[in-house]
Each structure stands twice: as C-alpha cells, then as structure tokens.
Amino acid sequence: MVRKILHIDCNCFYASVEAQRHPELRDKPLAVCGSVEDRHGIVLTANYLAKPRGVKTGMAVWQAKQACPELVVLPPDMPEYIRFSKMAREIYEDYSDQIEPFGLDENWVDVTGSAGVRGDAMAIAQEIRERVRFELGITVSIGVANNKVTAKLGSDYRKPDAITRIERDNYKEIVYPLPVEDLLYVGPATRRKLHGMGIFTIGELAETPLDILTSRFGKIGRMLAIFAQGNDLSPVKHAGHQAVAKSIGNSATPPRDLVSEDDVWMMLLLLSESVAQRMREAGARCTMVELSVRSAKLETFTRQQKLKGPTCASLEIARAAFALFRKSYSWGVPVRSIGVRGAGLEPAGQPEQLSLFADDSRRGKWEQIDKTVDQLRARYGYASIRRAAMQADPLFGRINPKDDHIVHPVGFFCG
C-alpha cells in the first residue's frame, strides 16, 4: 500500500499567534524577537508583511528595524505558542494517531489508514487547512506525499495557506530544480561540501553516483541519495511516542561577551553542570563531548571528542569541552555564545571496562559529589551552593542554565 503522509507547517507561527491575539496588528509588519536586554535580541519569526521588507529570522533586532522602520516588535510568549500547538495537534488527532512533531509548529501526519473514511489525502489536507484557519485563526501550508522528507518539501514549496502534492507523477518536475539546501538535513556545512562537488540542486544530488557520495560523506552520503530520490521509508511515530534521547546539551548567550579563557571556563562549568544533571535525571552517561562556539562576528563552529569512558561528571565534561576550545579557538574576536553537549548516551548502570587511569578512578567520586550538589539544590535552591570559580564575576554567578533552559520538542545544537 502506498503511504499517504502530510507535513503540516503553521505559517510564521509565533507572529501568526500574536496577530490573532492582537487583531490591530494584522495589517502591520510584525516580528517576534528575543530580549535585547538579555542579549538574545534576534528575530525569532516575522510575518509575511515584514519578510518582503528585508526582515529575516536570526537577524538582530536593530538590523530588522533598520530594514523596516515601521516594524512592530513583540516579545515571545512560549506558553501561548505551546497552547496553540496543542490545539492544532488536537485537530490532527481527528484524522490519525500517527502524528510526529518537528518543533512546535510542524507535524507529520500519516493518514494512510484514514483515506477510506475521510476521503483521499488531498481532501483530508484541505479539511485540516480549513479547520485550522477557522478554529485557531492561523494558516498552515501542507505537503502531501508518500514519505516524510518529500512531504516536508511540499509544505515548504508554497506558502502561506497552501497545499502541494508531490508524488511519483510530478516528483522530478517539482523537486529536481529545487536548491539542494531545501532537502531535509542538508545544513550549511553539507551544502558547502555539495556545492564544492558541483551539486547545486536536488536533481543533481539524486543523479550523482552513490559511490561518489559515500566516498565523500560516508553513511550520510547514502542517506542523502535516498532522500533526494524521494525514497524515505522512515515511519511517522504514533501519538505519545517518546524517542530515546541520543544526546543532552545546553547552550547560552552570557550577559556579556567572553573575552578570556577564564570567562570561557566559567561558562563551560555552568553548562556542564546543567548537562550532567539532566543526564543523571535521565539515568544516562555520555561517551562523547561536543562543543559549540559562536563568535561576536556570529561565526560558528562545532567540535567533538570521544571520552575514555562514559561519564555524567560535570567536571570531566567541562574539562573535555575546555580542551576542545583551547585547541580550536583563536582570540581574534570575543565569544558571544557557547554550548556543551553530551552525546553517545549509554544507560548509567551499564557494565564498563575498568581502568587504572587516575581520572577513571576519580570519576565515581566526582559523580557522587555532583549527586550531593543536586540534592542540596533541590532542597535549598540553585544558589545554595556554587563553585568558587563563579565568584570571579557576579554576572555569571546569577546564571542558572538548568532551570532557565527551555528544552524544545526538537533541539538544534548550535543553530
């Protein structure tokens, strides 16, 4: 049986919710932006009146206002966006129990089993589109296809408030001319590598011999070829499905730029404590540490390092991240934001090979100290116990990355 999968994308979601709450702003260029005072002053989303005027997601607020002086800027209201996301999902649940979120504003819905009762996939998509507009006051774009990757291409193809069907009869006509970066999971780094190989469109990627892609990208090359050819077989998860976490991370923009290794060390300690505590709560240890750094020029890099043994000790994670930083960063400009991630998670109780290394023998003591700190903070509050290094700068001492961190349904480490 040919699957029928929808990808439903709420158009300019945050801005659309705000326009619904503030009808007087519907005919004005509008952007939802982070706090300038907290150094998170970037555009999170903009409506379709602001975008043609040069306002883009990720742009600094001052740049957005320079491009569009009449721009109305509102702060984000995450509880309200989550509420709208849940209401949209309740509509989708009338058509299928196979619903997989891709962030707050996007969902895949497998309607293969509903087609006989609700009509074909296009009729279902049209009904969902009309219901969301009528019941929630926002619009959606929907892609209709036989797999998840192609359905996402469909929802991105025409916006706003549109439905695009992409199946075998029109796949090459619609998809092959699209830029290769439109394909799911082709990020900036992969795009640059593909461009360096002379591959600029999805069609060119689909027709590239598999051995060339695998020699350049390894296993990822096979995945790219499969997706470009429209042959994704991954299922849409059932409602309520909880994916097993493969990594746990946290990143932050500090109250001021980091201008020295001492500054970086303080932030890495704070973030590593947050990551390690969340791993302990999940009953896991990491076997790899990843570091993400964004400079004051907004240039970003990511590095990773395999650990000698699995750990959830904050000090060990921080030391590994700091070693990656010292090895990879030259101080041409200050650091604007930084992130730490523990990857390659394993169950905490899993047997491990014993070692005679000093760090390995101390790991158990470090983890026990961290657990004691967890208990003290749970009882007396986060500020009840802190590392002495935090006393070097009161601004850093006030940061609580564990409780202040928002874990979104789908996280993107290092943007």
PDB file of N, CA, C and O in Angstrom, residues 277-340:
ATOM      1  N   GLN A 277      23.572  17.120  35.133  1.00  0.00           N
ATOM      2  CA  GLN A 277      22.401  16.875  35.979  1.00  0.00           C
ATOM      3  C   GLN A 277      21.252  16.285  35.167  1.00  0.00           C
ATOM      4  O   GLN A 277      20.577  15.354  35.623  1.00  0.00           O
ATOM      5  N   ARG A 278      21.036  16.808  33.974  1.00  0.00           N
ATOM      6  CA  ARG A 278      19.970  16.264  33.141  1.00  0.00           C
ATOM      7  C   ARG A 278      20.265  14.829  32.718  1.00  0.00           C
ATOM      8  O   ARG A 278      19.363  14.003  32.579  1.00  0.00           O
ATOM      9  N   MET A 279      21.537  14.497  32.541  1.00  0.00           N
ATOM     10  CA  MET A 279      21.897  13.108  32.232  1.00  0.00           C
ATOM     11  C   MET A 279      21.604  12.199  33.421  1.00  0.00           C
ATOM     12  O   MET A 279      21.084  11.090  33.266  1.00  0.00           O
ATOM     13  N   ARG A 280      21.919  12.672  34.617  1.00  0.00           N
ATOM     14  CA  ARG A 280      21.643  11.849  35.797  1.00  0.00           C
ATOM     15  C   ARG A 280      20.143  11.648  35.960  1.00  0.00           C
ATOM     16  O   ARG A 280      19.695  10.556  36.337  1.00  0.00           O
ATOM     17  N   GLU A 281      19.371  12.686  35.694  1.00  0.00           N
ATOM     18  CA  GLU A 281      17.916  12.556  35.772  1.00  0.00           C
ATOM     19  C   GLU A 281      17.385  11.550  34.759  1.00  0.00           C
ATOM     20  O   GLU A 281      16.377  10.878  34.999  1.00  0.00           O
ATOM     21  N   ALA A 282      18.074  11.451  33.619  1.00  0.00           N
ATOM     22  CA  ALA A 282      17.663  10.512  32.573  1.00  0.00           C
ATOM     23  C   ALA A 282      18.283   9.131  32.764  1.00  0.00           C
ATOM     24  O   ALA A 282      18.026   8.224  31.974  1.00  0.00           O
ATOM     25  N   GLY A 283      19.114   8.977  33.808  1.00  0.00           N
ATOM     26  CA  GLY A 283      19.763   7.694  34.049  1.00  0.00           C
ATOM     27  C   GLY A 283      20.754   7.339  32.963  1.00  0.00           C
ATOM     28  O   GLY A 283      20.822   6.193  32.518  1.00  0.00           O
ATOM     29  N   ALA A 284      21.534   8.343  32.511  1.00  0.00           N
ATOM     30  CA  ALA A 284      22.434   8.126  31.379  1.00  0.00           C
ATOM     31  C   ALA A 284      23.805   8.724  31.638  1.00  0.00           C
ATOM     32  O   ALA A 284      23.987   9.564  32.529  1.00  0.00           O
ATOM     33  N   ARG A 285      24.763   8.256  30.856  1.00  0.00           N
ATOM     34  CA  ARG A 285      26.113   8.835  30.818  1.00  0.00           C
ATOM     35  C   ARG A 285      26.488   9.059  29.364  1.00  0.00           C
ATOM     36  O   ARG A 285      26.007   8.351  28.476  1.00  0.00           O
ATOM     37  N   CYS A 286      27.371  10.009  29.117  1.00  0.00           N
ATOM     38  CA  CYS A 286      27.788  10.280  27.742  1.00  0.00           C
ATOM     39  C   CYS A 286      29.160   9.661  27.480  1.00  0.00           C
ATOM     40  O   CYS A 286      29.974   9.493  28.389  1.00  0.00           O
ATOM     41  N   THR A 287      29.394   9.336  26.223  1.00  0.00           N
ATOM     42  CA  THR A 287      30.698   8.801  25.813  1.00  0.00           C
ATOM     43  C   THR A 287      31.440   9.793  24.915  1.00  0.00           C
ATOM     44  O   THR A 287      32.553   9.516  24.492  1.00  0.00           O
ATOM     45  N   MET A 288      30.787  10.912  24.632  1.00  0.00           N
ATOM     46  CA  MET A 288      31.390  11.926  23.764  1.00  0.00           C
ATOM     47  C   MET A 288      30.942  13.306  24.232  1.00  0.00           C
ATOM     48  O   MET A 288      29.813  13.474  24.684  1.00  0.00           O
ATOM     49  N   VAL A 289      31.827  14.283  24.117  1.00  0.00           N
ATOM     50  CA  VAL A 289      31.504  15.665  24.455  1.00  0.00           C
ATOM     51  C   VAL A 289      31.607  16.511  23.193  1.00  0.00           C
ATOM     52  O   VAL A 289      32.579  16.394  22.434  1.00  0.00           O
ATOM     53  N   GLU A 290      30.587  17.349  22.960  1.00  0.00           N
ATOM     54  CA  GLU A 290      30.585  18.267  21.822  1.00  0.00           C
ATOM     55  C   GLU A 290      30.612  19.706  22.346  1.00  0.00           C
ATOM     56  O   GLU A 290      29.957  20.031  23.333  1.00  0.00           O
ATOM     57  N   LEU A 291      31.356  20.533  21.660  1.00  0.00           N
ATOM     58  CA  LEU A 291      31.462  21.950  21.997  1.00  0.00           C
ATOM     59  C   LEU A 291      30.982  22.776  20.816  1.00  0.00           C
ATOM     60  O   LEU A 291      31.332  22.500  19.664  1.00  0.00           O
ATOM     61  N   SER A 292      30.165  23.786  21.082  1.00  0.00           N
ATOM     62  CA  SER A 292      29.716  24.719  20.047  1.00  0.00           C
ATOM     63  C   SER A 292      30.092  26.130  20.470  1.00  0.00           C
ATOM     64  O   SER A 292      29.848  26.521  21.615  1.00  0.00           O
ATOM     65  N   VAL A 293      30.682  26.896  19.569  1.00  0.00           N
ATOM     66  CA  VAL A 293      31.132  28.250  19.875  1.00  0.00           C
ATOM     67  C   VAL A 293      30.647  29.191  18.775  1.00  0.00           C
ATOM     68  O   VAL A 293      30.795  28.885  17.584  1.00  0.00           O
ATOM     69  N   ARG A 294      30.091  30.325  19.183  1.00  0.00           N
ATOM     70  CA  ARG A 294      29.719  31.372  18.235  1.00  0.00           C
ATOM     71  C   ARG A 294      30.458  32.643  18.629  1.00  0.00           C
ATOM     72  O   ARG A 294      30.351  33.110  19.764  1.00  0.00           O
ATOM     73  N   SER A 295      31.180  33.199  17.685  1.00  0.00           N
ATOM     74  CA  SER A 295      31.976  34.393  17.969  1.00  0.00           C
ATOM     75  C   SER A 295      31.105  35.644  17.917  1.00  0.00           C
ATOM     76  O   SER A 295      29.936  35.605  17.522  1.00  0.00           O
ATOM     77  N   ALA A 296      31.690  36.759  18.313  1.00  0.00           N
ATOM     78  CA  ALA A 296      30.977  38.029  18.268  1.00  0.00           C
ATOM     79  C   ALA A 296      30.643  38.439  16.835  1.00  0.00           C
ATOM     80  O   ALA A 296      29.764  39.265  16.609  1.00  0.00           O
ATOM     81  N   LYS A 297      31.322  37.841  15.852  1.00  0.00           N
ATOM     82  CA  LYS A 297      31.001  38.071  14.446  1.00  0.00           C
ATOM     83  C   LYS A 297      29.952  37.082  13.943  1.00  0.00           C
ATOM     84  O   LYS A 297      29.666  37.017  12.748  1.00  0.00           O
ATOM     85  N   LEU A 298      29.385  36.286  14.878  1.00  0.00           N
ATOM     86  CA  LEU A 298      28.350  35.292  14.584  1.00  0.00           C
ATOM     87  C   LEU A 298      28.866  34.169  13.692  1.00  0.00           C
ATOM     88  O   LEU A 298      28.093  33.531  12.969  1.00  0.00           O
ATOM     89  N   GLU A 299      30.174  33.914  13.749  1.00  0.00           N
ATOM     90  CA  GLU A 299      30.750  32.753  13.075  1.00  0.00           C
ATOM     91  C   GLU A 299      30.742  31.586  14.058  1.00  0.00           C
ATOM     92  O   GLU A 299      31.128  31.738  15.220  1.00  0.00           O
ATOM     93  N   THR A 300      30.302  30.418  13.596  1.00  0.00           N
ATOM     94  CA  THR A 300      30.070  29.282  14.490  1.00  0.00           C
ATOM     95  C   THR A 300      30.902  28.077  14.076  1.00  0.00           C
ATOM     96  O   THR A 300      31.112  27.832  12.892  1.00  0.00           O
ATOM     97  N   PHE A 301      31.385  27.340  15.069  1.00  0.00           N
ATOM     98  CA  PHE A 301      31.998  26.050  14.780  1.00  0.00           C
ATOM     99  C   PHE A 301      31.612  25.056  15.874  1.00  0.00           C
ATOM    100  O   PHE A 301      31.236  25.438  16.992  1.00  0.00           O
ATOM    101  N   THR A 302      31.693  23.781  15.541  1.00  0.00           N
ATOM    102  CA  THR A 302      31.389  22.700  16.483  1.00  0.00           C
ATOM    103  C   THR A 302      32.534  21.696  16.458  1.00  0.00           C
ATOM    104  O   THR A 302      33.048  21.360  15.377  1.00  0.00           O
ATOM    105  N   ARG A 303      32.940  21.231  17.618  1.00  0.00           N
ATOM    106  CA  ARG A 303      33.976  20.207  17.728  1.00  0.00           C
ATOM    107  C   ARG A 303      33.499  19.126  18.702  1.00  0.00           C
ATOM    108  O   ARG A 303      32.670  19.386  19.579  1.00  0.00           O
ATOM    109  N   GLN A 304      34.024  17.931  18.550  1.00  0.00           N
ATOM    110  CA  GLN A 304      33.645  16.853  19.463  1.00  0.00           C
ATOM    111  C   GLN A 304      34.846  15.981  19.799  1.00  0.00           C
ATOM    112  O   GLN A 304      35.828  15.944  19.064  1.00  0.00           O
ATOM    113  N   GLN A 305      34.728  15.305  20.927  1.00  0.00           N
ATOM    114  CA  GLN A 305      35.827  14.465  21.402  1.00  0.00           C
ATOM    115  C   GLN A 305      35.273  13.221  22.095  1.00  0.00           C
ATOM    116  O   GLN A 305      34.358  13.314  22.911  1.00  0.00           O
ATOM    117  N   LYS A 306      35.829  12.076  21.744  1.00  0.00           N
ATOM    118  CA  LYS A 306      35.456  10.824  22.392  1.00  0.00           C
ATOM    119  C   LYS A 306      36.104  10.760  23.765  1.00  0.00           C
ATOM    120  O   LYS A 306      37.278  11.099  23.932  1.00  0.00           O
ATOM    121  N   LEU A 307      35.350  10.331  24.764  1.00  0.00           N
ATOM    122  CA  LEU A 307      35.873  10.233  26.124  1.00  0.00           C
ATOM    123  C   LEU A 307      36.483   8.847  26.371  1.00  0.00           C
ATOM    124  O   LEU A 307      36.148   7.879  25.683  1.00  0.00           O
ATOM    125  N   LYS A 308      37.336   8.760  27.375  1.00  0.00           N
ATOM    126  CA  LYS A 308      37.954   7.474  27.701  1.00  0.00           C
ATOM    127  C   LYS A 308      36.952   6.499  28.286  1.00  0.00           C
ATOM    128  O   LYS A 308      37.130   5.286  28.196  1.00  0.00           O
ATOM    129  N   GLY A 309      35.913   7.046  28.915  1.00  0.00           N
ATOM    130  CA  GLY A 309      34.879   6.193  29.497  1.00  0.00           C
ATOM    131  C   GLY A 309      33.602   6.982  29.665  1.00  0.00           C
ATOM    132  O   GLY A 309      33.626   8.223  29.682  1.00  0.00           O
ATOM    133  N   PRO A 310      32.450   6.324  29.777  1.00  0.00           N
ATOM    134  CA  PRO A 310      31.174   7.032  29.950  1.00  0.00           C
ATOM    135  C   PRO A 310      31.137   7.788  31.270  1.00  0.00           C
ATOM    136  O   PRO A 310      31.635   7.311  32.293  1.00  0.00           O
ATOM    137  N   THR A 311      30.530   8.973  31.254  1.00  0.00           N
ATOM    138  CA  THR A 311      30.523   9.801  32.460  1.00  0.00           C
ATOM    139  C   THR A 311      29.281  10.681  32.522  1.00  0.00           C
ATOM    140  O   THR A 311      28.677  10.994  31.498  1.00  0.00           O
ATOM    141  N   CYS A 312      28.909  11.053  33.738  1.00  0.00           N
ATOM    142  CA  CYS A 312      27.934  12.131  33.948  1.00  0.00           C
ATOM    143  C   CYS A 312      28.490  13.089  34.999  1.00  0.00           C
ATOM    144  O   CYS A 312      27.756  13.730  35.736  1.00  0.00           O
ATOM    145  N   ALA A 313      29.825  13.153  35.065  1.00  0.00           N
ATOM    146  CA  ALA A 313      30.511  14.053  35.995  1.00  0.00           C
ATOM    147  C   ALA A 313      30.705  15.405  35.333  1.00  0.00           C
ATOM    148  O   ALA A 313      31.333  15.503  34.271  1.00  0.00           O
ATOM    149  N   SER A 314      30.190  16.459  35.931  1.00  0.00           N
ATOM    150  CA  SER A 314      30.234  17.781  35.313  1.00  0.00           C
ATOM    151  C   SER A 314      31.656  18.267  35.091  1.00  0.00           C
ATOM    152  O   SER A 314      31.959  18.885  34.060  1.00  0.00           O
ATOM    153  N   LEU A 315      32.558  17.995  36.034  1.00  0.00           N
ATOM    154  CA  LEU A 315      33.930  18.472  35.900  1.00  0.00           C
ATOM    155  C   LEU A 315      34.628  17.809  34.720  1.00  0.00           C
ATOM    156  O   LEU A 315      35.363  18.462  33.966  1.00  0.00           O
ATOM    157  N   GLU A 316      34.387  16.523  34.528  1.00  0.00           N
ATOM    158  CA  GLU A 316      35.015  15.806  33.417  1.00  0.00           C
ATOM    159  C   GLU A 316      34.493  16.331  32.076  1.00  0.00           C
ATOM    160  O   GLU A 316      35.260  16.504  31.126  1.00  0.00           O
ATOM    161  N   ILE A 317      33.200  16.599  32.008  1.00  0.00           N
ATOM    162  CA  ILE A 317      32.608  17.136  30.781  1.00  0.00           C
ATOM    163  C   ILE A 317      33.162  18.524  30.491  1.00  0.00           C
ATOM    164  O   ILE A 317      33.525  18.847  29.357  1.00  0.00           O
ATOM    165  N   ALA A 318      33.244  19.364  31.527  1.00  0.00           N
ATOM    166  CA  ALA A 318      33.765  20.720  31.347  1.00  0.00           C
ATOM    167  C   ALA A 318      35.220  20.704  30.895  1.00  0.00           C
ATOM    168  O   ALA A 318      35.621  21.486  30.016  1.00  0.00           O
ATOM    169  N   ARG A 319      36.026  19.827  31.474  1.00  0.00           N
ATOM    170  CA  ARG A 319      37.435  19.756  31.087  1.00  0.00           C
ATOM    171  C   ARG A 319      37.586  19.342  29.631  1.00  0.00           C
ATOM    172  O   ARG A 319      38.426  19.890  28.896  1.00  0.00           O
ATOM    173  N   ALA A 320      36.783  18.372  29.196  1.00  0.00           N
ATOM    174  CA  ALA A 320      36.856  17.928  27.800  1.00  0.00           C
ATOM    175  C   ALA A 320      36.453  19.053  26.858  1.00  0.00           C
ATOM    176  O   ALA A 320      37.090  19.296  25.828  1.00  0.00           O
ATOM    177  N   ALA A 321      35.384  19.776  27.214  1.00  0.00           N
ATOM    178  CA  ALA A 321      34.929  20.888  26.373  1.00  0.00           C
ATOM    179  C   ALA A 321      35.970  22.002  26.340  1.00  0.00           C
ATOM    180  O   ALA A 321      36.213  22.618  25.282  1.00  0.00           O
ATOM    181  N   PHE A 322      36.593  22.284  27.475  1.00  0.00           N
ATOM    182  CA  PHE A 322      37.594  23.343  27.548  1.00  0.00           C
ATOM    183  C   PHE A 322      38.823  22.984  26.716  1.00  0.00           C
ATOM    184  O   PHE A 322      39.412  23.848  26.050  1.00  0.00           O
ATOM    185  N   ALA A 323      39.206  21.706  26.739  1.00  0.00           N
ATOM    186  CA  ALA A 323      40.338  21.271  25.918  1.00  0.00           C
ATOM    187  C   ALA A 323      40.026  21.454  24.431  1.00  0.00           C
ATOM    188  O   ALA A 323      40.889  21.885  23.648  1.00  0.00           O
ATOM    189  N   LEU A 324      38.801  21.174  24.039  1.00  0.00           N
ATOM    190  CA  LEU A 324      38.393  21.389  22.646  1.00  0.00           C
ATOM    191  C   LEU A 324      38.451  22.870  22.293  1.00  0.00           C
ATOM    192  O   LEU A 324      38.880  23.244  21.200  1.00  0.00           O
ATOM    193  N   PHE A 325      38.011  23.716  23.227  1.00  0.00           N
ATOM    194  CA  PHE A 325      38.025  25.161  22.975  1.00  0.00           C
ATOM    195  C   PHE A 325      39.452  25.661  22.785  1.00  0.00           C
ATOM    196  O   PHE A 325      39.752  26.380  21.822  1.00  0.00           O
ATOM    197  N   ARG A 326      40.344  25.327  23.692  1.00  0.00           N
ATOM    198  CA  ARG A 326      41.722  25.824  23.629  1.00  0.00           C
ATOM    199  C   ARG A 326      42.418  25.355  22.354  1.00  0.00           C
ATOM    200  O   ARG A 326      43.257  26.060  21.794  1.00  0.00           O
ATOM    201  N   LYS A 327      42.039  24.166  21.901  1.00  0.00           N
ATOM    202  CA  LYS A 327      42.651  23.609  20.700  1.00  0.00           C
ATOM    203  C   LYS A 327      42.115  24.275  19.428  1.00  0.00           C
ATOM    204  O   LYS A 327      42.829  24.349  18.417  1.00  0.00           O
ATOM    205  N   SER A 328      40.875  24.777  19.478  1.00  0.00           N
ATOM    206  CA  SER A 328      40.196  25.176  18.241  1.00  0.00           C
ATOM    207  C   SER A 328      39.984  26.671  18.077  1.00  0.00           C
ATOM    208  O   SER A 328      39.734  27.117  16.953  1.00  0.00           O
ATOM    209  N   TYR A 329      40.047  27.463  19.161  1.00  0.00           N
ATOM    210  CA  TYR A 329      39.655  28.871  19.055  1.00  0.00           C
ATOM    211  C   TYR A 329      40.852  29.798  19.184  1.00  0.00           C
ATOM    212  O   TYR A 329      41.651  29.668  20.100  1.00  0.00           O
ATOM    213  N   SER A 330      40.948  30.711  18.236  1.00  0.00           N
ATOM    214  CA  SER A 330      41.966  31.762  18.335  1.00  0.00           C
ATOM    215  C   SER A 330      41.247  33.056  18.673  1.00  0.00           C
ATOM    216  O   SER A 330      40.182  33.339  18.129  1.00  0.00           O
ATOM    217  N   TRP A 331      41.835  33.853  19.532  1.00  0.00           N
ATOM    218  CA  TRP A 331      41.145  35.016  20.092  1.00  0.00           C
ATOM    219  C   TRP A 331      41.200  36.229  19.170  1.00  0.00           C
ATOM    220  O   TRP A 331      41.642  37.307  19.556  1.00  0.00           O
ATOM    221  N   GLY A 332      40.718  36.068  17.942  1.00  0.00           N
ATOM    222  CA  GLY A 332      40.621  37.241  17.093  1.00  0.00           C
ATOM    223  C   GLY A 332      39.509  38.162  17.541  1.00  0.00           C
ATOM    224  O   GLY A 332      39.634  39.390  17.509  1.00  0.00           O
ATOM    225  N   VAL A 333      38.389  37.562  17.962  1.00  0.00           N
ATOM    226  CA  VAL A 333      37.234  38.318  18.451  1.00  0.00           C
ATOM    227  C   VAL A 333      36.692  37.607  19.683  1.00  0.00           C
ATOM    228  O   VAL A 333      36.963  36.419  19.904  1.00  0.00           O
ATOM    229  N   PRO A 334      35.927  38.292  20.528  1.00  0.00           N
ATOM    230  CA  PRO A 334      35.348  37.648  21.705  1.00  0.00           C
ATOM    231  C   PRO A 334      34.333  36.562  21.311  1.00  0.00           C
ATOM    232  O   PRO A 334      33.922  36.448  20.158  1.00  0.00           O
ATOM    233  N   VAL A 335      33.917  35.786  22.294  1.00  0.00           N
ATOM    234  CA  VAL A 335      32.919  34.734  22.111  1.00  0.00           C
ATOM    235  C   VAL A 335      31.564  35.264  22.548  1.00  0.00           C
ATOM    236  O   VAL A 335      31.427  35.793  23.655  1.00  0.00           O
ATOM    237  N   ARG A 336      30.561  35.130  21.683  1.00  0.00           N
ATOM    238  CA  ARG A 336      29.218  35.622  22.011  1.00  0.00           C
ATOM    239  C   ARG A 336      28.386  34.563  22.729  1.00  0.00           C
ATOM    240  O   ARG A 336      27.684  34.861  23.689  1.00  0.00           O
ATOM    241  N   SER A 337      28.431  33.313  22.265  1.00  0.00           N
ATOM    242  CA  SER A 337      27.661  32.248  22.919  1.00  0.00           C
ATOM    243  C   SER A 337      28.422  30.942  22.821  1.00  0.00           C
ATOM    244  O   SER A 337      29.301  30.773  21.967  1.00  0.00           O
ATOM    245  N   ILE A 338      28.061  30.014  23.690  1.00  0.00           N
ATOM    246  CA  ILE A 338      28.796  28.752  23.773  1.00  0.00           C
ATOM    247  C   ILE A 338      27.845  27.652  24.224  1.00  0.00           C
ATOM    248  O   ILE A 338      26.861  27.911  24.920  1.00  0.00           O
ATOM    249  N   GLY A 339      28.125  26.437  23.784  1.00  0.00           N
ATOM    250  CA  GLY A 339      27.264  25.326  24.142  1.00  0.00           C
ATOM    251  C   GLY A 339      28.057  24.057  24.404  1.00  0.00           C
ATOM    252  O   GLY A 339      29.152  23.864  23.871  1.00  0.00           O
ATOM    253  N   VAL A 340      27.490  23.193  25.231  1.00  0.00           N
ATOM    254  CA  VAL A 340      28.103  21.900  25.573  1.00  0.00           C
ATOM    255  C   VAL A 340      27.049  20.821  25.390  1.00  0.00           C
ATOM    256  O   VAL A 340      25.881  21.011  25.761  1.00  0.00           O
TER     257      VAL A 340
END
